[in-house]
PDB file of C-alpha atoms in Angstrom:
ATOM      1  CA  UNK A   1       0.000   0.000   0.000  1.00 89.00           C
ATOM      2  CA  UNK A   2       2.640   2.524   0.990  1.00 92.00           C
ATOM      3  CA  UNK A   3       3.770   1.727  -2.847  1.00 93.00           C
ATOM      4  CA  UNK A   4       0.764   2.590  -3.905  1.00 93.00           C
ATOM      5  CA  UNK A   5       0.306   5.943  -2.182  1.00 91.00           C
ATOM      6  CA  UNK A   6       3.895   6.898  -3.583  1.00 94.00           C
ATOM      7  CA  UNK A   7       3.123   5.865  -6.943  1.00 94.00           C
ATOM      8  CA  UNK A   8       6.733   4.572  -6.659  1.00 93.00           C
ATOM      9  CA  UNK A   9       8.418   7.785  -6.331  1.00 96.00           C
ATOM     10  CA  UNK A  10      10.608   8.517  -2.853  1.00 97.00           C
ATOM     11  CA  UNK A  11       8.621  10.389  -0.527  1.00 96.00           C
ATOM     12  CA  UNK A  12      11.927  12.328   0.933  1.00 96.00           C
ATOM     13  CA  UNK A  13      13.734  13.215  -2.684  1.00 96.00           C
ATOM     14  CA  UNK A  14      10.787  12.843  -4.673  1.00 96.00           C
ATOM     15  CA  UNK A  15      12.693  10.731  -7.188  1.00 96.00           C
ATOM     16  CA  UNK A  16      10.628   8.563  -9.233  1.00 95.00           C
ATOM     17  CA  UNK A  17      12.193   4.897  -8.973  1.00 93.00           C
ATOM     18  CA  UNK A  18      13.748   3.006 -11.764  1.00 94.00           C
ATOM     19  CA  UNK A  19      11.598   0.571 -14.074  1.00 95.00           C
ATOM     20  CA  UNK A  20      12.109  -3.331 -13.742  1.00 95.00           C
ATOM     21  CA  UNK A  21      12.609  -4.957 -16.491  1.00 97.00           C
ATOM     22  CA  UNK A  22       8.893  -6.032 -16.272  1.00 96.00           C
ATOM     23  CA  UNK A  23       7.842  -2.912 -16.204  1.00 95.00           C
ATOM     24  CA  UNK A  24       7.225  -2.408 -12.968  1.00 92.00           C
ATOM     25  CA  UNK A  25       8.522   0.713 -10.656  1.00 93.00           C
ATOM     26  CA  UNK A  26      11.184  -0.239  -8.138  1.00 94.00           C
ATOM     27  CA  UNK A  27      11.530   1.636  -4.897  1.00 96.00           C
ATOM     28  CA  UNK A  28      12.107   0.812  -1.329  1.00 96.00           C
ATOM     29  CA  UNK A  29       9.788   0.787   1.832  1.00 97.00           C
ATOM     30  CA  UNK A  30      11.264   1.786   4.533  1.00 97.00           C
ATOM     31  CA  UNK A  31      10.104   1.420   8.082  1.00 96.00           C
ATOM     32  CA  UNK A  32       9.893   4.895  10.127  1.00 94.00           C
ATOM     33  CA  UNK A  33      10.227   3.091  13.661  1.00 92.00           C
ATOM     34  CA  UNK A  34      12.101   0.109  13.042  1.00 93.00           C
ATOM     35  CA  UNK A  35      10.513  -3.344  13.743  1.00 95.00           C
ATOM     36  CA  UNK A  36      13.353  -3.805  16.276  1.00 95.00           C
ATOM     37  CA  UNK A  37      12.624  -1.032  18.009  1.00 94.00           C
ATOM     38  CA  UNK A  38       8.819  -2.329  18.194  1.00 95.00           C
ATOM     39  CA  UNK A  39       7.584  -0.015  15.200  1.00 94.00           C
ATOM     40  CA  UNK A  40       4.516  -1.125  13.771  1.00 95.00           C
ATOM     41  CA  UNK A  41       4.230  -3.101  10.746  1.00 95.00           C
ATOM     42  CA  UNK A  42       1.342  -0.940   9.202  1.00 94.00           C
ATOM     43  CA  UNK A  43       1.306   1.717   6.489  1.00 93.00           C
ATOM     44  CA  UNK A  44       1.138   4.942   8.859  1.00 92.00           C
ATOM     45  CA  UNK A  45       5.011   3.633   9.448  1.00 94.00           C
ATOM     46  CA  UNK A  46       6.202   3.271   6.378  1.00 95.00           C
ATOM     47  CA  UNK A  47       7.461   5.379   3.812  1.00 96.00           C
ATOM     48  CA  UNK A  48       9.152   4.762   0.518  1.00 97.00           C
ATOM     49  CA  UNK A  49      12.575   5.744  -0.056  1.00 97.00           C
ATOM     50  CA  UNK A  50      14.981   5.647  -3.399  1.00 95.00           C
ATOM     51  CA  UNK A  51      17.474   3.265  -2.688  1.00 94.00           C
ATOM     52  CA  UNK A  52      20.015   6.348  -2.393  1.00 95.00           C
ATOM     53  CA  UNK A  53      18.002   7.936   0.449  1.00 96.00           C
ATOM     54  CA  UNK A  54      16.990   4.153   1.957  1.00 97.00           C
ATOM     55  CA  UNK A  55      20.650   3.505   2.286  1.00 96.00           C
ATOM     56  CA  UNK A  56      21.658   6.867   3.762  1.00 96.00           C
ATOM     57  CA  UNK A  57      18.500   6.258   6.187  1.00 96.00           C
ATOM     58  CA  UNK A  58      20.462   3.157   7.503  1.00 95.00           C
ATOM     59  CA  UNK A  59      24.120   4.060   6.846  1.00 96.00           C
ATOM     60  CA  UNK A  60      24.136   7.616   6.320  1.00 96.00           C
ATOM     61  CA  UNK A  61      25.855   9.995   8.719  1.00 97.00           C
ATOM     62  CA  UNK A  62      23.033  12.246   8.588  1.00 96.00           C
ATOM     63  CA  UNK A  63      20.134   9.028   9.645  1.00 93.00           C
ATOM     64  CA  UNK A  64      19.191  10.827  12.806  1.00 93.00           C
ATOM     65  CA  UNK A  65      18.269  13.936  10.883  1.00 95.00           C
ATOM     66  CA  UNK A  66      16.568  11.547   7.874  1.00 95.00           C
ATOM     67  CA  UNK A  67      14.216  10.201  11.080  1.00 93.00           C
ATOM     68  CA  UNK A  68      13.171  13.238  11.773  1.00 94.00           C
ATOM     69  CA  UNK A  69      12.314  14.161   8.356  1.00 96.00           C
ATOM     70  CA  UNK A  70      10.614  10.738   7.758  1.00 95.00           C
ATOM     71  CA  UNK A  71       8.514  11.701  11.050  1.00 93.00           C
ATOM     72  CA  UNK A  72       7.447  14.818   9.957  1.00 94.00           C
ATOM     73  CA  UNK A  73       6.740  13.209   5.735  1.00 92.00           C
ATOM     74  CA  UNK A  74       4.441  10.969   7.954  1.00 88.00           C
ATOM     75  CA  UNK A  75       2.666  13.223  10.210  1.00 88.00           C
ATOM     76  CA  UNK A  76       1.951  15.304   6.912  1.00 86.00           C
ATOM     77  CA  UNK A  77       0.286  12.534   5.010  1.00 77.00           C
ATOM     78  CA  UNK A  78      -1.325  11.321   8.325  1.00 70.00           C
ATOM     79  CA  UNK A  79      -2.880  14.964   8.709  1.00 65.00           C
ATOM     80  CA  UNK A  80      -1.636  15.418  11.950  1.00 58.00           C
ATOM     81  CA  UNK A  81      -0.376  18.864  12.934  1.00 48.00           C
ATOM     82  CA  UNK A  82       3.674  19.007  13.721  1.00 45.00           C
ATOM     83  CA  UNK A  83       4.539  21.067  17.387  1.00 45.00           C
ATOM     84  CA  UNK A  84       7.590  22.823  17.594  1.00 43.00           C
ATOM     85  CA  UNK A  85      10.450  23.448  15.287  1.00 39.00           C
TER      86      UNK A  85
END
């Protein structure tokens, strides 16, 4: 689903991912709260990433700052309001 609501394009770069060769869009879903750290496994946690930005969310020196943003991408398309800066 969280495919779906991307249409396949990364929800932090906005990069459309690459096509398959059968045609089909390839991106990456990438969990907000990680199942390891007892994030849910439902849509309202996941976002889609390019596999650029999915590795930097995991590898990246700046992956604290990427959670934040990924927090804030989600609260957007959740509707709820962000507090504070």
């Amino acid at each position: 689903m969280a495919m779906v609501r991307s249409s396949g394009t990364c929800e932090l770069c906005g990069k459309k991912g690459f096509r398959t060769r059968n045609g089909a869009i390839f991106a990456e879903v990438h969990h907000i709260v990680a199942l390891k750290d007892e994030g849910p496994d439902e849509l309202s946690n996941l976002i889609v990433l390019c596999p650029d930005d999915h590795r930097r969310a995991h590898h990246g020196d700046d992956a604290v700052e990427l959670q934040q943003a990924f927090v804030k991408i989600r609260n957007t398309k959740n509707g709820v309001m962000a507090t504070g800066s």
